[in-house]
Amino acid sequence: MFLWLVFGTTISPLIFQLVAETNGRESAEFINAFAFSKGAFITYISVILLTAFIVFIEKKWKKIKEKEWLQKRYTTAILGCLSAFLLLTGLYNTKLYYTLYKCQTYTDLEKWLTKNLPFPMDSFTSIVYSIHAFNATNNKIKIAANLAKDTYRQPVTDEVNDSINIIYILGESFIKSHASLYGYKLKTTPFMDAEQKKGNLVAFSDVVAPFNLTTLVEKNTFCCNSLSDGEEWYQTPYFPILFKKAGYQVTMWDIQRDFSKYALFTFSVNSFIYNKEIKKYAYSYTSDKSFLYDGDLVDDFFKSKASRLEKKNLLIFHLLGQHISASDRYPHTKYFSKFSYKDINRDESYMTKDKKQEIAEYDNATLYNDYVIKKIAERYADKTTVMIYFSDHGEEIYDYRDSKGRKNAGSSGVTHNLVKYQYEVPFVIWFSTPFMEKYPNLVKSIRESKDKPFMTDNVCQILFHIVGMKTKWYKADRDLISPHYVPKKRMIAGVDYDKYVKNR
């Protein structure tokens, strides 16, 4: 009650992390700031009143149980049956804690959390989960932090002798088939369409996400591991550390840093990406504000001192993209409210006007996402710049069934369409004209690789290739644009994607 009334949150692993990391001074400041707040007093009064009520009922219980209606056999039978039912269902549902106990890695925990949605948010279950999740995360984060320290001590260089900007944009919930860049009937990606036509952008045709959960995708795309080779994210370095060690100014502007800050799913990735030790080795600057729209995040970056370019720069943006609900992801101006239900020509039995409007709003969010990418790219169009954009995963918006979001397969199991809409993602590389002029052979290699099968957990290998990074973590057989690239088995949603979807 205290957490909800004072902070607007519930029990979560982050709360346990904050308690574990606090010290005496911070505790004193906390007491001064919150212990006597309005929400705190409501909590105290509520607890006192509840206690008084329980004491009152206990004192009156003898008189209550002597009531005539409680002595009747049918009352006893009903109460007995109800008690037995609650006891049995309670015992049955303790399997929830058994399956939780079996989760030894945070990957297992996140799968457990997804499988058990809607998550049982009673206080006891939240405490059990939060303690277990905190301990599981702590162990992996310690390994990752120690590896970050060791990695930064090692010599890392690149082959870039001039100025260069590497832009890395991680999108959110982008359904590939809703991009006009990939053949969608509505013009949802006009900037990327135009850049492709000019020859400044390559749209890759066969790229999938390893997961349909943002937190798992982030950890496995920001690290140098390969899931196909059985490697865990915390066993390999966080790739921005290698760029910083090689002399790059590394900036991270992340609109999701405070998005659902205290939620169970947010904790797992933020406790890693913004770990104090890892931050020290990975970034020159990070964002520290929350924003309503992605465009606001980008504007904030351009106003900050982080936007002052050094000779070599790695600029990382993490967007909200088309995250559900899509209507909240774009300003409702005339330009961005371009599509409406009238533009959605669908006639399935489950389709309604409201659902068509939701699809149109998703397409408007996709249009706005294209605008944000344009906003970033145009700022560096006259400089030696290369930009990689891809989405963490896909989504569903009534595309083939009466469903939106990333719901599980259900009784029908994993289907071709579920994999297509939730795991296939847009993946593009854009280059400025000065970059194309300076690195024609590299641009040629990128164009020649656009139809090769790829999974985004190995995206850092492309970045290493572009700058010629000299590190033991570069693996040419994982590098999509290398002539030595070897496509690996892409296991997603428990199936071999290439056999299941591509029939190869």
Coordinates of C-alpha atoms in Angstrom, one line a residue:
M1 CA 0.0 0.0 0.0
F2 CA 2.9 2.3 0.9
L3 CA 4.6 1.7 -2.5
W4 CA 1.4 2.3 -4.4
L5 CA 0.3 5.5 -2.6
V6 CA 3.8 7.1 -2.4
F7 CA 5.4 5.9 -5.6
G8 CA 2.6 4.6 -7.8
T9 CA 4.3 1.1 -8.0
T10 CA 4.0 -2.3 -6.5
I11 CA 6.5 -4.9 -5.2
S12 CA 9.1 -5.6 -7.9
P13 CA 12.7 -6.8 -8.2
L14 CA 13.8 -3.1 -8.6
I15 CA 12.5 -2.4 -5.1
F16 CA 14.7 -5.1 -3.7
Q17 CA 17.6 -3.8 -5.7
L18 CA 17.1 -0.3 -4.4
V19 CA 17.0 -1.7 -0.8
A20 CA 20.1 -3.8 -1.3
E21 CA 22.1 -0.9 -2.8
T22 CA 21.1 1.7 -0.3
N23 CA 23.3 3.1 2.5
G24 CA 22.7 4.8 5.8
R25 CA 22.7 8.3 4.3
E26 CA 20.2 7.4 1.6
S27 CA 18.0 5.6 4.2
A28 CA 17.9 8.8 6.3
E29 CA 17.1 10.9 3.2
F30 CA 14.3 8.5 2.3
I31 CA 12.7 8.7 5.8
N32 CA 12.9 12.5 5.7
A33 CA 11.4 12.6 2.2
F34 CA 8.7 10.0 2.3
A35 CA 8.0 8.6 5.7
F36 CA 5.8 11.5 6.6
S37 CA 4.2 12.1 3.2
K38 CA 0.4 12.0 2.7
G39 CA 0.5 8.6 1.1
A40 CA 2.6 7.3 4.1
F41 CA 0.0 8.6 6.6
I42 CA -2.8 7.0 4.7
T43 CA -0.9 3.7 4.8
Y44 CA -0.4 4.0 8.6
I45 CA -4.0 4.9 9.3
S46 CA -5.2 2.1 7.0
V47 CA -3.1 -0.5 8.8
I48 CA -4.3 0.7 12.2
L49 CA -7.9 0.6 11.2
L50 CA -7.5 -2.9 9.7
T51 CA -5.8 -4.1 12.8
A52 CA -8.6 -2.6 15.0
F53 CA -11.2 -4.2 12.8
I54 CA -9.6 -7.7 13.1
V55 CA -9.3 -7.3 16.9
F56 CA -12.9 -6.2 17.1
I57 CA -14.1 -9.2 15.0
E58 CA -12.0 -11.6 17.1
K59 CA -13.6 -10.3 20.3
K60 CA -17.1 -10.7 18.8
W61 CA -16.3 -14.1 17.2
K62 CA -17.7 -16.1 20.2
K63 CA -21.1 -14.4 19.8
I64 CA -21.0 -14.7 16.0
K65 CA -20.3 -18.5 15.9
E66 CA -23.2 -19.0 18.4
K67 CA -25.7 -17.6 15.9
E68 CA -28.4 -20.1 15.0
W69 CA -27.8 -20.0 11.2
L70 CA -24.2 -21.1 11.8
Q71 CA -25.3 -24.2 13.6
K72 CA -27.4 -25.6 10.7
R73 CA -26.1 -28.6 8.9
Y74 CA -26.5 -27.1 5.4
T75 CA -24.5 -24.0 6.4
T76 CA -21.7 -26.3 7.7
A77 CA -21.8 -28.4 4.5
I78 CA -21.6 -25.3 2.3
L79 CA -18.8 -23.7 4.2
G80 CA -17.0 -27.1 4.4
C81 CA -17.3 -27.6 0.6
L82 CA -16.1 -24.1 -0.1
S83 CA -13.2 -24.5 2.3
A84 CA -12.2 -27.8 0.7
F85 CA -12.5 -26.3 -2.8
L86 CA -10.3 -23.3 -1.9
L87 CA -7.8 -25.6 -0.2
L88 CA -7.5 -27.9 -3.2
T89 CA -7.3 -25.1 -5.8
G90 CA -4.7 -23.4 -3.5
L91 CA -2.6 -26.5 -3.3
Y92 CA -2.9 -27.1 -7.1
N93 CA -1.7 -23.5 -7.8
T94 CA 1.4 -23.9 -5.7
K95 CA 2.8 -25.4 -8.8
L96 CA 3.3 -21.8 -9.8
Y97 CA 6.1 -21.5 -7.2
Y98 CA 7.6 -24.9 -8.1
T99 CA 8.0 -23.8 -11.7
L100 CA 9.4 -20.5 -10.5
Y101 CA 11.9 -22.3 -8.3
K102 CA 13.1 -24.3 -11.3
C103 CA 14.0 -21.1 -13.2
Q104 CA 17.8 -20.8 -12.7
T105 CA 18.5 -18.1 -15.4
Y106 CA 16.8 -14.8 -16.1
T107 CA 15.9 -16.1 -19.5
D108 CA 13.9 -18.8 -17.8
L109 CA 12.3 -16.3 -15.5
E110 CA 11.2 -14.1 -18.4
K111 CA 9.7 -17.1 -20.2
W112 CA 8.0 -18.0 -16.9
L113 CA 6.6 -14.5 -16.6
T114 CA 5.3 -14.5 -20.1
K115 CA 3.8 -18.0 -19.8
N116 CA 1.9 -17.0 -16.6
L117 CA 0.4 -13.8 -17.9
P118 CA -1.6 -12.2 -16.5
F119 CA 0.9 -12.3 -13.7
P120 CA -0.7 -13.0 -10.2
M121 CA 0.0 -9.7 -8.6
D122 CA -0.8 -10.6 -5.0
S123 CA 1.8 -9.4 -2.6
F124 CA 3.1 -12.8 -1.6
T125 CA 3.7 -14.0 -5.2
S126 CA 5.3 -10.6 -6.1
I127 CA 7.7 -10.9 -3.2
V128 CA 8.6 -14.5 -4.1
Y129 CA 9.2 -13.6 -7.7
S130 CA 11.1 -10.4 -6.9
I131 CA 13.5 -12.1 -4.5
H132 CA 14.1 -14.9 -6.9
A133 CA 14.5 -12.6 -9.9
F134 CA 16.8 -10.2 -8.0
N135 CA 19.1 -13.1 -7.0
A136 CA 19.1 -14.6 -10.5
T137 CA 19.8 -11.2 -12.1
N138 CA 22.5 -10.2 -9.5
N139 CA 24.6 -13.3 -10.4
K140 CA 24.5 -12.7 -14.1
I141 CA 25.1 -8.9 -13.7
K142 CA 28.1 -9.6 -11.6
I143 CA 29.6 -11.8 -14.3
A144 CA 28.7 -9.2 -17.0
A145 CA 30.2 -6.3 -14.9
N146 CA 33.5 -8.2 -14.3
L147 CA 33.7 -9.1 -18.0
A148 CA 33.1 -5.4 -18.9
K149 CA 36.1 -4.4 -16.7
D150 CA 38.3 -7.1 -18.2
T151 CA 37.2 -6.2 -21.8
Y152 CA 38.1 -2.5 -21.2
R153 CA 41.6 -3.4 -20.1
Q154 CA 42.3 -5.2 -23.4
P155 CA 43.6 -3.4 -26.4
V156 CA 40.9 -2.7 -29.0
T157 CA 41.5 -0.7 -32.2
D158 CA 39.7 -0.2 -35.6
E159 CA 40.8 0.6 -39.1
V160 CA 39.0 4.0 -39.4
N161 CA 41.6 6.8 -39.9
D162 CA 39.1 9.6 -40.5
S163 CA 35.9 10.8 -38.9
I164 CA 32.9 8.5 -38.9
N165 CA 29.5 8.3 -37.3
I166 CA 27.8 4.9 -36.5
I167 CA 24.1 5.3 -35.7
Y168 CA 22.4 2.3 -34.1
I169 CA 18.6 2.5 -33.8
L170 CA 16.6 -0.2 -32.0
G171 CA 12.9 0.1 -32.9
E172 CA 10.0 -1.4 -31.2
S173 CA 7.1 -3.7 -32.2
F174 CA 7.4 -3.0 -36.0
I175 CA 5.4 -5.5 -38.1
K176 CA 7.6 -5.8 -41.2
S177 CA 4.5 -6.4 -43.5
H178 CA 3.1 -3.0 -42.4
A179 CA 6.0 -1.1 -44.1
S180 CA 5.6 0.2 -47.6
L181 CA 9.4 -0.5 -47.8
Y182 CA 8.4 -4.2 -47.8
G183 CA 5.4 -3.9 -50.0
Y184 CA 2.6 -2.7 -47.8
K185 CA -0.2 -1.0 -49.7
L186 CA -0.3 2.2 -47.6
K187 CA 2.6 4.6 -47.7
T188 CA 3.9 4.1 -44.2
T189 CA 7.6 4.5 -44.8
P190 CA 8.0 7.4 -47.3
F191 CA 11.5 8.4 -46.1
M192 CA 13.0 4.9 -46.3
D193 CA 11.2 4.3 -49.6
A194 CA 12.8 7.4 -51.1
E195 CA 16.3 6.6 -49.7
Q196 CA 16.1 3.1 -51.1
K197 CA 15.2 4.5 -54.5
K198 CA 18.2 6.9 -54.3
G199 CA 20.5 4.0 -53.5
N200 CA 21.3 5.3 -49.9
L201 CA 19.4 2.5 -48.1
V202 CA 19.4 -1.3 -48.3
A203 CA 16.4 -3.2 -46.9
F204 CA 17.3 -6.7 -45.9
S205 CA 14.7 -9.3 -46.8
D206 CA 15.3 -12.3 -44.5
V207 CA 16.0 -11.1 -40.9
V208 CA 14.3 -12.4 -37.8
A209 CA 14.4 -11.6 -34.1
P210 CA 15.5 -14.3 -31.7
F211 CA 12.6 -13.5 -29.2
N212 CA 9.4 -11.6 -29.2
L213 CA 10.3 -9.9 -25.8
T214 CA 12.1 -6.6 -25.8
T215 CA 14.3 -7.4 -22.7
L216 CA 15.6 -10.7 -24.1
V217 CA 16.2 -9.1 -27.5
E218 CA 18.1 -6.1 -26.0
K219 CA 20.5 -8.3 -24.0
N220 CA 21.1 -10.6 -26.9
T221 CA 21.6 -7.9 -29.5
F222 CA 23.7 -5.5 -27.4
C223 CA 26.1 -8.4 -26.4
C224 CA 28.5 -10.3 -28.7
N225 CA 26.9 -13.7 -28.1
S226 CA 25.4 -16.0 -30.7
L227 CA 22.4 -18.0 -29.6
S228 CA 22.8 -20.5 -32.4
D229 CA 26.2 -21.3 -30.9
G230 CA 24.8 -21.8 -27.5
E231 CA 26.3 -18.6 -25.9
E232 CA 24.6 -16.6 -23.2
W233 CA 24.5 -12.8 -23.3
Y234 CA 26.4 -12.3 -20.0
Q235 CA 29.3 -14.5 -21.2
T236 CA 30.3 -12.0 -23.9
P237 CA 30.9 -8.2 -23.8
Y238 CA 28.4 -5.5 -24.2
F239 CA 29.5 -4.2 -27.6
P240 CA 29.4 -0.4 -26.8
I241 CA 32.3 -1.1 -24.4
L242 CA 34.5 -2.2 -27.4
F243 CA 33.7 1.0 -29.3
K244 CA 34.4 3.2 -26.3
K245 CA 37.7 1.5 -25.8
A246 CA 38.5 2.0 -29.5
G247 CA 38.2 5.7 -29.0
Y248 CA 34.5 6.4 -30.0
Q249 CA 32.3 8.8 -28.2
V250 CA 29.4 6.5 -27.2
T251 CA 25.9 8.0 -26.5
M252 CA 22.8 6.1 -25.4
W253 CA 19.4 7.9 -25.7
D254 CA 16.8 5.5 -24.5
I255 CA 13.1 6.4 -24.3
Q256 CA 12.4 3.1 -22.6
R257 CA 14.8 3.7 -19.7
D258 CA 11.9 4.9 -17.5
F259 CA 9.1 3.3 -19.5
S260 CA 7.1 1.2 -16.9
K261 CA 10.2 1.8 -14.7
Y262 CA 9.1 -0.5 -11.8
A263 CA 7.5 -3.2 -14.0
L264 CA 8.9 -6.7 -13.7
F265 CA 9.9 -6.9 -17.3
T266 CA 11.7 -3.5 -17.3
F267 CA 13.9 -4.4 -14.3
S268 CA 15.6 -7.3 -16.1
V269 CA 17.3 -5.3 -18.8
N270 CA 17.7 -1.9 -17.1
S271 CA 19.6 -3.6 -14.2
F272 CA 22.1 -4.7 -16.9
I273 CA 22.3 -1.8 -19.4
Y274 CA 22.4 0.8 -16.6
N275 CA 24.5 -1.1 -14.1
K276 CA 26.9 1.4 -12.5
E277 CA 30.0 -0.5 -13.5
I278 CA 28.9 -1.2 -17.0
K279 CA 27.8 2.4 -17.6
K280 CA 31.3 3.6 -16.6
Y281 CA 32.9 1.5 -19.4
A282 CA 30.2 1.7 -22.0
Y283 CA 29.0 5.3 -22.4
S284 CA 30.2 8.9 -22.8
Y285 CA 26.7 10.2 -22.3
T286 CA 23.2 8.8 -21.5
S287 CA 19.8 10.3 -21.5
D288 CA 18.2 11.0 -18.1
K289 CA 14.7 12.2 -19.0
S290 CA 11.4 10.6 -20.0
F291 CA 9.5 11.6 -23.1
L292 CA 6.0 11.1 -24.6
Y293 CA 7.1 10.6 -28.2
D294 CA 10.3 9.4 -29.9
G295 CA 10.7 12.7 -31.7
D296 CA 11.0 14.4 -28.3
L297 CA 13.8 12.1 -27.4
V298 CA 15.7 12.9 -30.6
D299 CA 15.1 16.6 -30.1
D300 CA 16.5 16.3 -26.6
F301 CA 19.6 14.6 -27.9
F302 CA 20.2 17.3 -30.5
K303 CA 20.0 20.0 -27.7
S304 CA 22.4 18.1 -25.4
K305 CA 26.2 18.3 -25.3
A306 CA 26.2 14.7 -26.3
S307 CA 25.4 15.7 -29.8
R308 CA 28.7 17.6 -30.2
L309 CA 30.5 15.1 -32.5
E310 CA 34.0 13.9 -31.8
K311 CA 36.1 12.3 -34.5
K312 CA 34.5 8.9 -34.1
N313 CA 31.0 8.5 -32.7
L314 CA 28.6 5.6 -31.9
L315 CA 25.1 7.0 -31.4
I316 CA 22.5 4.6 -30.0
F317 CA 18.8 5.3 -29.9
H318 CA 16.2 3.1 -28.4
L319 CA 12.7 4.0 -29.5
L320 CA 9.1 3.2 -28.4
G321 CA 8.2 2.8 -32.1
Q322 CA 4.8 1.1 -32.5
H323 CA 4.6 -0.3 -29.0
I324 CA 1.0 -1.1 -28.0
S325 CA -1.1 1.0 -27.8
A326 CA 0.0 2.5 -31.1
S327 CA -2.4 5.4 -30.8
D328 CA -0.2 6.7 -28.0
R329 CA 3.0 6.6 -30.0
Y330 CA 2.5 9.5 -32.4
P331 CA 1.3 13.2 -32.1
H332 CA -2.3 13.4 -33.4
T333 CA -1.6 16.1 -35.9
K334 CA -3.0 16.2 -39.4
Y335 CA 0.2 14.9 -41.0
F336 CA 0.7 11.9 -38.6
S337 CA -3.1 11.1 -38.4
K338 CA -3.0 10.3 -42.1
F339 CA -4.8 6.9 -42.1
S340 CA -8.2 6.0 -40.7
Y341 CA -10.5 3.0 -40.8
K342 CA -11.6 4.0 -44.3
D343 CA -8.1 3.1 -45.6
I344 CA -8.2 -0.4 -44.2
N345 CA -9.8 -2.7 -46.8
R346 CA -10.4 -5.8 -44.8
D347 CA -13.5 -8.0 -44.7
E348 CA -12.8 -10.9 -42.3
S349 CA -15.7 -11.9 -40.1
Y350 CA -14.0 -10.6 -37.0
M351 CA -13.2 -7.2 -38.5
T352 CA -15.1 -4.2 -37.2
K353 CA -14.8 -0.5 -37.7
D354 CA -13.0 -0.1 -34.3
K355 CA -10.5 -2.7 -35.2
K356 CA -9.9 -1.1 -38.6
Q357 CA -9.3 2.1 -36.8
E358 CA -6.7 0.4 -34.5
I359 CA -4.9 -0.9 -37.6
A360 CA -4.9 2.6 -39.1
E361 CA -3.5 3.9 -35.8
Y362 CA -0.7 1.3 -36.0
D363 CA 0.0 2.5 -39.5
N364 CA 0.1 6.1 -38.4
A365 CA 2.6 5.1 -35.7
T366 CA 4.7 3.4 -38.4
L367 CA 4.6 6.6 -40.4
Y368 CA 5.8 8.6 -37.4
N369 CA 8.5 6.1 -36.8
D370 CA 9.7 6.7 -40.3
Y371 CA 9.7 10.4 -39.6
V372 CA 11.9 9.9 -36.5
I373 CA 14.4 7.9 -38.5
K374 CA 14.4 10.6 -41.1
K375 CA 15.0 13.2 -38.4
I376 CA 18.1 11.4 -37.2
A377 CA 19.5 10.5 -40.6
E378 CA 19.1 14.0 -42.2
R379 CA 21.1 15.5 -39.3
Y380 CA 24.2 13.5 -40.5
A381 CA 23.5 13.3 -44.2
D382 CA 26.5 15.6 -45.0
K383 CA 28.9 13.6 -42.8
T384 CA 30.5 10.2 -43.1
T385 CA 27.7 8.2 -41.5
V386 CA 26.2 4.8 -41.6
M387 CA 23.0 3.9 -39.8
I388 CA 21.6 0.5 -38.8
Y389 CA 17.9 0.3 -37.9
F390 CA 15.9 -2.7 -36.9
S391 CA 13.0 -3.6 -34.6
D392 CA 13.3 -5.7 -31.5
H393 CA 10.4 -7.9 -32.6
G394 CA 7.2 -7.7 -34.5
E395 CA 3.6 -7.6 -33.3
E396 CA 0.1 -8.5 -34.4
I397 CA -2.7 -6.1 -35.2
Y398 CA -5.6 -8.3 -36.4
D399 CA -3.4 -9.4 -39.3
Y400 CA -4.6 -12.9 -39.6
R401 CA -6.7 -13.6 -36.5
D402 CA -8.8 -11.7 -34.0
S403 CA -5.8 -10.7 -31.9
K404 CA -3.4 -7.9 -31.3
G405 CA -0.1 -7.6 -29.4
R406 CA 2.1 -10.7 -28.8
K407 CA -0.2 -13.3 -27.4
N408 CA 0.9 -16.9 -27.1
A409 CA -0.1 -19.4 -29.8
G410 CA -2.8 -21.0 -27.6
S411 CA -4.3 -24.4 -28.4
S412 CA -3.4 -24.1 -32.1
G413 CA 0.3 -24.1 -31.2
V414 CA 3.0 -22.1 -33.1
T415 CA 1.8 -21.3 -36.6
H416 CA 3.4 -19.9 -39.7
N417 CA 1.6 -16.6 -39.3
L418 CA 2.5 -16.2 -35.6
V419 CA 6.2 -16.6 -36.5
K420 CA 5.8 -14.3 -39.5
Y421 CA 4.2 -11.4 -37.7
Q422 CA 5.9 -11.6 -34.3
Y423 CA 9.5 -12.5 -35.3
E424 CA 10.1 -11.2 -38.8
V425 CA 11.5 -7.7 -38.6
P426 CA 12.5 -4.8 -40.8
F427 CA 16.3 -4.5 -41.0
V428 CA 17.9 -1.6 -42.9
I429 CA 21.3 -0.1 -43.4
W430 CA 21.4 3.6 -44.5
F431 CA 24.5 5.4 -45.6
S432 CA 25.2 9.1 -46.3
T433 CA 26.5 10.1 -49.7
P434 CA 30.0 10.9 -48.2
F435 CA 30.1 7.4 -46.7
M436 CA 29.2 5.9 -50.0
E437 CA 31.9 7.8 -51.7
K438 CA 34.6 6.9 -49.2
Y439 CA 33.7 3.2 -48.7
P440 CA 32.3 2.0 -52.1
N441 CA 33.5 -1.6 -51.6
L442 CA 31.8 -1.8 -48.2
V443 CA 28.6 -0.4 -49.6
K444 CA 28.8 -3.1 -52.4
S445 CA 29.2 -5.8 -49.8
I446 CA 26.2 -4.6 -47.9
R447 CA 24.0 -4.6 -51.0
E448 CA 25.1 -8.0 -52.0
S449 CA 24.1 -9.4 -48.6
K450 CA 20.6 -8.1 -48.4
D451 CA 18.9 -11.4 -49.1
K452 CA 21.0 -13.6 -46.8
P453 CA 19.3 -15.2 -43.8
F454 CA 20.2 -13.5 -40.5
M455 CA 19.1 -13.3 -36.9
T456 CA 19.6 -10.0 -35.0
D457 CA 21.6 -11.5 -32.1
N458 CA 24.7 -11.1 -34.3
V459 CA 24.1 -7.5 -35.3
C460 CA 27.3 -6.3 -33.5
Q461 CA 29.4 -8.3 -36.0
I462 CA 28.2 -6.1 -38.8
L463 CA 29.2 -3.0 -36.9
F464 CA 32.6 -4.5 -36.2
H465 CA 33.1 -5.2 -39.9
I466 CA 32.1 -1.7 -40.9
V467 CA 34.8 -0.1 -38.7
G468 CA 37.3 -2.9 -39.0
M469 CA 37.3 -3.6 -35.3
K470 CA 40.3 -5.5 -34.1
T471 CA 39.0 -7.7 -31.3
K472 CA 38.8 -11.4 -30.6
W473 CA 35.0 -11.0 -30.3
Y474 CA 34.7 -10.4 -34.1
K475 CA 33.6 -13.6 -35.8
A476 CA 33.5 -13.4 -39.6
D477 CA 31.2 -16.4 -39.9
R478 CA 28.6 -14.5 -37.9
D479 CA 29.0 -11.3 -39.9
L480 CA 26.2 -10.9 -42.5
I481 CA 28.2 -8.7 -44.8
S482 CA 31.4 -10.8 -44.7
P483 CA 32.2 -13.2 -47.6
H484 CA 32.9 -15.7 -44.8
Y485 CA 29.4 -15.5 -43.4
V486 CA 27.8 -18.9 -42.6
P487 CA 24.1 -18.9 -41.9
K488 CA 23.2 -20.8 -38.7
K489 CA 20.1 -22.6 -37.6
R490 CA 17.6 -19.9 -36.5
M491 CA 15.5 -21.3 -33.6
I492 CA 12.7 -19.1 -32.7
A493 CA 9.5 -19.8 -30.7
G494 CA 10.8 -23.4 -30.3
V495 CA 10.9 -24.1 -34.0
D496 CA 13.6 -24.1 -36.7
Y497 CA 12.5 -20.9 -38.6
D498 CA 14.0 -21.9 -41.9
K499 CA 12.4 -25.4 -42.0
Y500 CA 9.1 -24.3 -40.5
V501 CA 8.5 -21.0 -42.4
K502 CA 10.9 -21.0 -45.4
N503 CA 10.8 -24.7 -46.1
R504 CA 14.5 -25.0 -46.5

